[in-house]
Amino acid sequence: MRDEWEHAHTDYTSPAQRHIPTSLTESESDWRHYLEHSTPNGWLIRHNAMTEALISGKPMYLLHTTKDIDAIRASRELHVSTGCLVGALYCSPLTSQRGGLRPHNLGAYLMRTKPSTTPMVLEVTPDAPIRPKGVDYLHLGAIHLRIYLRYQSFLTRAENDQLDRAVLAGLHAAAAFLDLALHNAAGHATPAPQFIDQLSEAVAHVPFLGYLYFEVLSEYLMLRSTTPETKTHAQAGELNTWLYKRLAFAAVDSMDQLFDLARFNPRHHRLVQIVQGLEPALGPGAADYVRRRLSHLFARTALHPSQDAASVTFQGADLATLRKAAPGLIGQMVFREIRYLPRYRQLYHFFEKAKALEAWDYWNSEGIPTPFNGILPKGEIGINPAYPSSTVKVWTAEPDGKGYLHPTEEVAAVLTPHLASWWAPPRHREM
């Protein structure tokens, strides 16, 4: 169990240490070196302001936005959410400056686009320098599968059968593309336009691919952008997160109302068009980058590290075989499918609280009161509600005309290890 959580975390200040499938053309270390040293903003992977704040051991200031400030005042509790941070209070960094608390560009975006929310400032005083280990939700698949198998007795036989049928149907429909991705990861390059179009079609059957697609393209944009806006954020030690917000909204209609990456599936022509619209110079290389990077990440996140990527095939494979060969992918598919069971509202806490308890235990043992989204250190950081050795103070805050935040009223609320209410995006496709 602990090995799985270690596998799901990344420390960008240390060499890559994950065990990965054999036959991959490039290792995780190869990619880390390439991203850090061959992209304009790669230096921010290791030397960003958030990581430096974590390892300083000094008090950290974080921004959280809420629609429920009255409920927080009344209950005197802050509840945590699931999602990319498993079970943490979702925040973004604040930097203390003369003019006040300056939001990270992600926080500035949230404040600008969510004017009906109340900004809150949380001061986290750690007991020691914080290990800069971020949880990478793309690597949580094996954990999702293990938790499901542990608690599948909570489902009826019909519900378990329904899940199995849905997962197997998705795998069979997308099998040709899944094999193509492994083929590319093992060094057999195929034309990027056809790869992207097949990826686009496969997302409907394996929604996890939409998340991979989005994160790979976001990485491409954030690390390669050279606009004045991006350079300004880089000078502050920050990757430009506005790029991936614009990417999502350009690619999917109404994404600003429902941010669901299972809908992220632009075909090749549209992909190039979107990237050129965001930054013209980045358009020509985008598709081939997605082909290379997504293939590599798919092999790493889908397959068990003991597997040979050149030998695994999804075509004609049964579910029992794939649970052993590709537990990461099966877990991600189960995680996204189970929430559409009619009874899942009642079952939610069995499955999600079990993962959160394991995450809290791992973070506590590793000295992590503030876990972050470890796909890249892009400013998505949370507060571990079960950490015993740090103090957290909470204020409401007001922005001034220059965008700085100023604490106004201390709120007598404590962070609790209680998961916020269950929610799932509406299903947009049928198997």
Coordinates of C-alpha atoms in Angstrom, one line a residue:
M1 CA 0.0 0.0 0.0
R2 CA 2.7 2.5 1.0
D3 CA 4.6 1.7 -2.2
E4 CA 1.6 2.6 -4.3
W5 CA 1.3 6.0 -2.6
E6 CA 5.1 6.6 -3.0
H7 CA 4.7 5.7 -6.7
A8 CA 1.9 8.3 -7.0
H9 CA 4.0 11.2 -5.6
T10 CA 6.7 13.3 -7.3
D11 CA 9.5 15.3 -5.8
Y12 CA 10.9 17.5 -8.5
T13 CA 13.9 18.4 -6.3
S14 CA 15.1 14.8 -6.4
P15 CA 16.0 12.4 -9.3
A16 CA 13.1 10.3 -10.8
Q17 CA 12.8 7.0 -8.9
R18 CA 9.7 5.3 -10.1
H19 CA 9.8 1.7 -11.4
I20 CA 8.3 1.8 -14.9
P21 CA 7.5 -0.9 -17.5
T22 CA 10.3 -2.2 -19.7
S23 CA 10.7 -1.6 -23.5
L24 CA 9.9 2.1 -23.2
T25 CA 12.1 4.2 -25.5
E26 CA 12.5 6.9 -22.9
S27 CA 12.8 6.7 -19.1
E28 CA 11.2 9.0 -16.6
S29 CA 14.7 10.5 -16.0
D30 CA 15.1 11.1 -19.8
W31 CA 11.8 13.0 -19.8
R32 CA 12.6 15.0 -16.7
H33 CA 16.0 16.1 -18.1
Y34 CA 14.4 17.0 -21.4
L35 CA 11.6 19.1 -19.8
E36 CA 13.9 20.9 -17.4
H37 CA 16.7 21.7 -19.8
S38 CA 15.1 21.8 -23.3
T39 CA 12.1 24.1 -22.7
P40 CA 12.1 27.9 -22.0
N41 CA 10.3 27.5 -18.7
G42 CA 11.7 24.1 -17.7
W43 CA 13.8 25.6 -14.9
L44 CA 10.5 26.3 -13.0
I45 CA 10.0 22.6 -12.5
R46 CA 12.7 22.6 -9.9
H47 CA 13.1 26.2 -8.9
N48 CA 9.6 27.6 -8.5
A49 CA 8.3 29.8 -5.8
M50 CA 5.9 27.2 -4.3
T51 CA 8.6 24.6 -3.9
E52 CA 11.0 27.2 -2.3
A53 CA 8.2 28.2 0.1
L54 CA 7.6 24.5 1.1
I55 CA 11.3 23.7 1.8
S56 CA 11.8 27.0 3.7
G57 CA 9.9 25.7 6.7
K58 CA 8.4 29.2 7.2
P59 CA 4.7 29.9 7.6
M60 CA 2.8 29.7 4.3
Y61 CA -0.1 31.8 3.2
L62 CA -2.7 30.1 1.0
L63 CA -5.8 31.3 -0.8
H64 CA -9.1 29.3 -0.7
T65 CA -12.3 30.5 -2.3
T66 CA -15.7 29.5 -1.0
K67 CA -19.4 30.0 -1.8
D68 CA -20.3 28.9 1.7
I69 CA -18.7 31.4 4.1
D70 CA -21.9 31.6 6.2
A71 CA -22.0 27.8 6.6
I72 CA -18.3 27.9 7.6
R73 CA -18.9 30.5 10.2
A74 CA -21.9 28.6 11.6
S75 CA -20.3 25.2 11.7
R76 CA -16.8 26.5 12.5
E77 CA -15.5 23.8 10.2
L78 CA -13.7 23.7 6.8
H79 CA -14.3 20.5 4.9
V80 CA -12.0 19.1 2.3
S81 CA -12.7 17.9 -1.2
T82 CA -11.7 14.8 -3.3
G83 CA -10.3 15.1 -6.8
C84 CA -6.7 15.8 -7.8
L85 CA -5.7 16.3 -4.2
V86 CA -7.5 13.2 -2.9
G87 CA -8.6 14.7 0.4
A88 CA -7.2 18.2 1.0
L89 CA -8.5 21.7 1.1
Y90 CA -7.9 23.1 -2.4
C91 CA -5.8 26.3 -2.4
S92 CA -3.3 28.3 -4.3
P93 CA -0.2 30.1 -2.9
L94 CA 0.0 33.6 -1.7
T95 CA 3.3 35.6 -1.5
S96 CA 3.7 38.2 1.3
Q97 CA 4.8 41.5 -0.1
R98 CA 4.8 45.1 1.0
G99 CA 1.5 45.8 -0.7
G100 CA -0.2 42.8 0.9
L101 CA -0.6 39.1 -0.1
R102 CA -0.1 38.6 -3.8
P103 CA -2.0 35.7 -5.3
H104 CA -0.3 33.1 -7.5
N105 CA -1.6 33.6 -11.1
L106 CA -3.9 30.6 -10.6
G107 CA -5.4 32.3 -7.6
A108 CA -5.7 35.6 -9.5
Y109 CA -7.6 33.7 -12.2
L110 CA -10.0 32.1 -9.7
M111 CA -10.7 35.4 -8.0
R112 CA -11.4 37.1 -11.4
T113 CA -13.6 34.3 -12.8
K114 CA -15.5 33.5 -9.5
P115 CA -16.6 36.9 -8.3
S116 CA -19.4 35.4 -6.2
T117 CA -17.0 33.5 -4.0
T118 CA -15.4 34.8 -0.8
P119 CA -11.6 34.7 -0.7
M120 CA -10.1 33.2 2.4
V121 CA -6.5 33.4 3.6
L122 CA -5.1 30.5 5.5
E123 CA -1.8 30.7 7.4
V124 CA -0.1 27.3 7.7
T125 CA 2.7 27.2 10.2
P126 CA 4.6 23.9 9.7
D127 CA 6.7 22.1 12.4
A128 CA 9.7 21.7 10.0
P129 CA 10.7 22.2 6.3
I130 CA 8.1 20.5 4.2
R131 CA 9.0 17.7 1.8
P132 CA 8.1 19.0 -1.7
K133 CA 6.2 15.8 -2.7
G134 CA 3.2 16.3 -4.9
V135 CA 0.4 13.7 -5.6
D136 CA 0.0 12.9 -9.2
Y137 CA -3.6 11.9 -9.8
L138 CA -2.7 10.3 -13.1
H139 CA -0.8 7.7 -11.1
L140 CA -3.6 6.9 -8.7
G141 CA -5.2 4.1 -10.8
A142 CA -3.8 1.1 -9.0
I143 CA -5.0 2.7 -5.7
H144 CA -8.5 3.3 -7.1
L145 CA -8.6 -0.4 -8.2
R146 CA -7.4 -1.8 -4.9
I147 CA -9.9 0.3 -2.9
Y148 CA -12.7 -0.8 -5.2
L149 CA -11.8 -4.5 -4.9
R150 CA -11.6 -4.2 -1.1
Y151 CA -15.1 -2.7 -0.8
Q152 CA -16.9 -4.3 -3.8
S153 CA -19.0 -6.3 -1.4
F154 CA -20.8 -3.1 -0.7
L155 CA -22.2 -3.3 -4.2
T156 CA -24.8 -5.8 -5.4
R157 CA -23.8 -8.5 -7.8
A158 CA -25.8 -6.6 -10.5
E159 CA -23.9 -3.4 -9.8
N160 CA -20.5 -5.2 -9.9
D161 CA -21.5 -6.9 -13.2
Q162 CA -22.7 -3.5 -14.6
L163 CA -19.3 -2.0 -13.8
D164 CA -17.4 -4.9 -15.3
R165 CA -19.4 -4.7 -18.5
A166 CA -19.0 -1.0 -18.8
V167 CA -15.2 -1.2 -18.3
L168 CA -14.8 -4.1 -20.7
A169 CA -16.9 -2.4 -23.3
G170 CA -14.8 0.7 -23.1
L171 CA -11.6 -1.3 -23.3
H172 CA -12.7 -3.3 -26.3
A173 CA -13.9 -0.2 -28.2
A174 CA -10.6 1.7 -27.6
A175 CA -8.3 -1.4 -27.7
A176 CA -6.8 -0.5 -31.1
F177 CA -5.7 2.9 -29.9
L178 CA -4.5 1.7 -26.5
D179 CA -2.2 -0.8 -28.4
L180 CA -1.1 2.0 -30.7
A181 CA -0.1 4.2 -27.7
L182 CA 2.0 1.3 -26.3
H183 CA 3.5 0.8 -29.8
N184 CA 4.6 4.4 -29.8
A185 CA 5.9 4.3 -26.3
A186 CA 8.1 1.4 -27.3
G187 CA 9.7 3.4 -30.1
H188 CA 7.5 2.6 -33.1
A189 CA 6.5 6.1 -34.2
T190 CA 3.3 6.6 -36.1
P191 CA 2.1 9.7 -37.9
A192 CA 0.9 12.3 -35.4
P193 CA -2.3 13.4 -37.3
Q194 CA -3.7 9.9 -37.3
F195 CA -2.6 9.3 -33.7
I196 CA -4.4 12.4 -32.5
D197 CA -7.6 11.6 -34.4
Q198 CA -7.7 8.0 -33.0
L199 CA -7.0 9.4 -29.5
S200 CA -10.0 11.8 -29.9
E201 CA -12.3 8.9 -30.8
A202 CA -11.0 6.8 -27.9
V203 CA -11.7 9.4 -25.2
A204 CA -15.5 8.6 -25.4
H205 CA -14.8 5.0 -24.5
V206 CA -11.9 5.5 -22.0
P207 CA -12.5 9.0 -20.4
F208 CA -9.2 8.8 -18.6
L209 CA -7.5 9.5 -21.9
G210 CA -9.1 12.9 -21.9
Y211 CA -7.4 13.7 -18.7
L212 CA -4.0 12.5 -20.1
Y213 CA -4.6 14.5 -23.3
F214 CA -5.3 17.7 -21.4
E215 CA -2.4 17.4 -19.0
V216 CA 0.1 16.6 -21.7
L217 CA -1.0 19.6 -23.8
S218 CA -1.1 21.9 -20.7
E219 CA 2.5 20.8 -20.0
Y220 CA 3.5 21.6 -23.6
L221 CA 2.0 25.1 -23.4
M222 CA 3.2 26.1 -19.9
L223 CA 6.8 24.9 -20.4
R224 CA 7.2 26.4 -24.0
S225 CA 5.2 29.6 -23.9
T226 CA 7.3 32.8 -24.4
T227 CA 4.7 35.5 -24.3
P228 CA 5.2 38.6 -22.1
E229 CA 2.5 37.3 -19.8
T230 CA 4.3 34.0 -19.3
K231 CA 7.6 35.7 -18.8
T232 CA 6.1 38.0 -16.1
H233 CA 4.8 35.0 -14.2
A234 CA 8.1 33.2 -14.6
Q235 CA 9.9 36.1 -13.0
A236 CA 7.7 35.5 -10.0
G237 CA 8.6 31.8 -10.0
E238 CA 5.3 30.6 -11.4
L239 CA 4.2 28.6 -14.4
N240 CA 1.4 30.4 -16.4
T241 CA -1.7 28.5 -15.5
W242 CA -4.0 30.8 -17.5
L243 CA -2.8 28.9 -20.6
Y244 CA -4.4 25.6 -19.6
K245 CA -7.6 27.4 -18.6
R246 CA -7.8 29.0 -22.0
L247 CA -7.0 25.7 -23.6
A248 CA -9.8 23.9 -21.9
F249 CA -12.4 26.5 -22.7
A250 CA -11.3 26.8 -26.3
A251 CA -11.5 23.0 -26.8
V252 CA -14.8 22.2 -25.2
D253 CA -18.0 24.3 -25.4
S254 CA -19.4 25.2 -21.9
M255 CA -16.3 24.0 -20.1
D256 CA -16.6 27.1 -18.0
Q257 CA -19.9 25.8 -16.7
L258 CA -18.8 22.2 -16.3
F259 CA -15.1 21.5 -16.0
D260 CA -15.0 17.9 -17.0
L261 CA -11.9 16.6 -18.8
A262 CA -13.7 13.5 -20.0
R263 CA -15.0 15.9 -22.7
F264 CA -11.5 17.0 -23.8
N265 CA -11.0 15.3 -27.2
P266 CA -10.0 17.8 -30.0
R267 CA -9.1 16.1 -33.3
H268 CA -5.8 16.9 -35.0
H269 CA -7.0 19.8 -37.1
R270 CA -8.7 21.4 -34.1
L271 CA -5.8 20.8 -31.8
V272 CA -3.4 22.7 -34.1
Q273 CA -6.0 25.4 -34.5
I274 CA -6.4 25.8 -30.8
V275 CA -2.7 25.9 -30.0
Q276 CA -2.0 28.4 -32.7
G277 CA -4.8 30.6 -31.4
L278 CA -3.1 30.6 -28.0
E279 CA 0.4 31.1 -29.2
P280 CA 1.1 30.8 -32.9
A281 CA 4.7 29.6 -32.7
L282 CA 3.7 26.5 -30.6
G283 CA 1.2 25.2 -33.2
P284 CA 3.5 23.2 -35.5
G285 CA 5.1 21.0 -32.7
A286 CA 2.0 20.3 -30.6
A287 CA 0.6 17.2 -32.2
D288 CA 3.9 15.3 -32.3
Y289 CA 4.6 16.3 -28.7
V290 CA 1.2 14.9 -27.7
R291 CA 1.9 11.6 -29.6
R292 CA 5.3 11.1 -27.9
R293 CA 4.5 12.3 -24.4
L294 CA 1.0 10.9 -24.1
S295 CA 2.2 7.5 -25.3
H296 CA 4.9 7.4 -22.7
L297 CA 2.7 8.6 -19.8
F298 CA -0.1 6.2 -20.8
A299 CA 2.4 3.2 -20.6
R300 CA 3.6 4.5 -17.2
T301 CA 0.2 5.2 -15.7
A302 CA -1.8 2.3 -17.2
L303 CA 0.6 -0.7 -16.9
H304 CA 2.0 -2.4 -13.8
P305 CA 5.7 -1.6 -13.5
S306 CA 6.5 -5.3 -13.9
Q307 CA 5.1 -5.4 -17.4
D308 CA 6.8 -5.2 -20.8
A309 CA 5.1 -2.4 -22.8
A310 CA 6.0 -4.1 -26.1
S311 CA 4.2 -7.3 -25.1
V312 CA 0.9 -6.1 -23.6
T313 CA -2.1 -6.0 -25.8
F314 CA -5.6 -4.8 -25.0
Q315 CA -7.2 -6.4 -28.1
G316 CA -9.1 -9.6 -27.0
A317 CA -7.8 -9.5 -23.4
D318 CA -10.2 -10.4 -20.6
L319 CA -10.8 -8.2 -17.6
A320 CA -8.9 -10.5 -15.1
T321 CA -5.8 -10.4 -17.3
L322 CA -6.0 -6.6 -17.6
R323 CA -6.4 -6.0 -13.9
K324 CA -3.0 -7.6 -13.5
A325 CA -1.3 -6.1 -16.5
A326 CA -2.9 -2.7 -16.5
P327 CA -4.2 -2.0 -13.0
G328 CA -3.6 1.8 -13.4
L329 CA -5.9 2.0 -16.4
I330 CA -8.6 -0.3 -15.0
G331 CA -8.6 1.6 -11.7
Q332 CA -9.0 4.9 -13.5
M333 CA -11.9 3.5 -15.5
V334 CA -13.6 2.1 -12.5
F335 CA -13.1 5.3 -10.6
R336 CA -14.9 7.3 -13.4
E337 CA -17.6 4.7 -14.0
I338 CA -18.7 3.8 -10.5
R339 CA -19.9 7.3 -9.7
Y340 CA -22.8 6.8 -12.2
L341 CA -24.3 3.9 -10.3
P342 CA -27.7 5.0 -8.9
R343 CA -26.7 4.2 -5.3
Y344 CA -23.2 5.7 -5.4
R345 CA -24.4 8.8 -3.5
Q346 CA -24.8 6.5 -0.5
L347 CA -21.6 4.5 -1.2
Y348 CA -19.3 7.5 -1.9
H349 CA -17.8 7.8 1.5
F350 CA -16.8 4.1 1.7
F351 CA -14.6 4.4 -1.3
E352 CA -13.4 8.0 -1.1
K353 CA -12.8 8.2 2.6
A354 CA -10.7 5.0 2.4
K355 CA -8.4 6.6 -0.1
A356 CA -8.3 9.9 1.9
L357 CA -7.3 8.0 5.1
E358 CA -4.4 6.3 3.3
A359 CA -3.3 9.7 1.8
W360 CA -3.4 11.4 5.2
D361 CA -1.4 8.6 6.7
Y362 CA 1.2 8.8 3.9
W363 CA 1.4 12.6 4.2
N364 CA 1.7 12.5 7.9
S365 CA 4.5 9.9 7.8
E366 CA 6.3 12.0 5.2
G367 CA 5.9 15.3 6.9
I368 CA 3.5 16.9 4.4
P369 CA 0.9 19.3 5.8
T370 CA 0.5 20.9 2.4
P371 CA 0.4 18.4 -0.5
F372 CA 0.3 19.8 -4.1
N373 CA -0.8 18.6 -7.5
G374 CA 2.4 16.9 -8.6
I375 CA 1.8 16.6 -12.4
L376 CA 3.7 19.9 -12.4
P377 CA 4.3 22.4 -9.6
K378 CA 1.7 24.7 -11.1
G379 CA 0.2 26.2 -8.0
E380 CA -2.6 23.8 -7.0
I381 CA -1.8 23.1 -3.4
G382 CA -3.9 21.8 -0.5
I383 CA -4.0 21.5 3.2
N384 CA -3.9 18.1 4.9
P385 CA -6.7 18.2 7.5
A386 CA -5.2 15.3 9.6
Y387 CA -1.7 16.7 10.0
P388 CA -1.0 16.8 13.8
S389 CA 2.0 19.1 14.0
S390 CA 1.1 22.3 12.2
T391 CA -1.2 25.2 13.0
V392 CA -3.7 26.7 10.6
K393 CA -5.3 30.2 11.1
V394 CA -8.2 31.4 8.9
W395 CA -9.3 34.8 7.7
T396 CA -11.7 36.2 5.2
A397 CA -10.0 38.7 2.9
E398 CA -10.6 41.6 0.6
P399 CA -8.7 42.4 -2.6
D400 CA -7.5 45.9 -3.3
G401 CA -7.3 47.7 -6.6
K402 CA -3.9 46.1 -7.4
G403 CA -5.0 42.5 -6.9
Y404 CA -3.4 42.1 -3.5
L405 CA -5.3 40.4 -0.7
H406 CA -5.7 41.8 2.9
P407 CA -7.0 39.6 5.7
T408 CA -10.1 41.3 7.3
E409 CA -11.8 39.0 9.8
E410 CA -10.4 36.0 11.6
V411 CA -12.8 33.1 11.3
A412 CA -13.1 30.7 14.2
A413 CA -13.1 27.6 12.0
V414 CA -10.9 24.5 12.1
L415 CA -9.9 22.2 9.2
T416 CA -11.6 18.8 9.6
P417 CA -11.0 15.4 8.0
H418 CA -14.5 15.4 6.6
L419 CA -15.1 15.1 2.9
A420 CA -17.3 17.6 1.2
S421 CA -20.6 16.3 -0.3
W422 CA -20.4 13.9 -3.2
W423 CA -20.7 15.2 -6.8
A424 CA -20.2 13.8 -10.2
P425 CA -20.4 15.5 -13.6
P426 CA -23.4 14.6 -15.7
R427 CA -22.8 11.6 -18.0
H428 CA -22.2 12.9 -21.5
R429 CA -22.0 9.5 -23.3
E430 CA -23.5 6.1 -23.2
M431 CA -21.6 2.8 -23.6

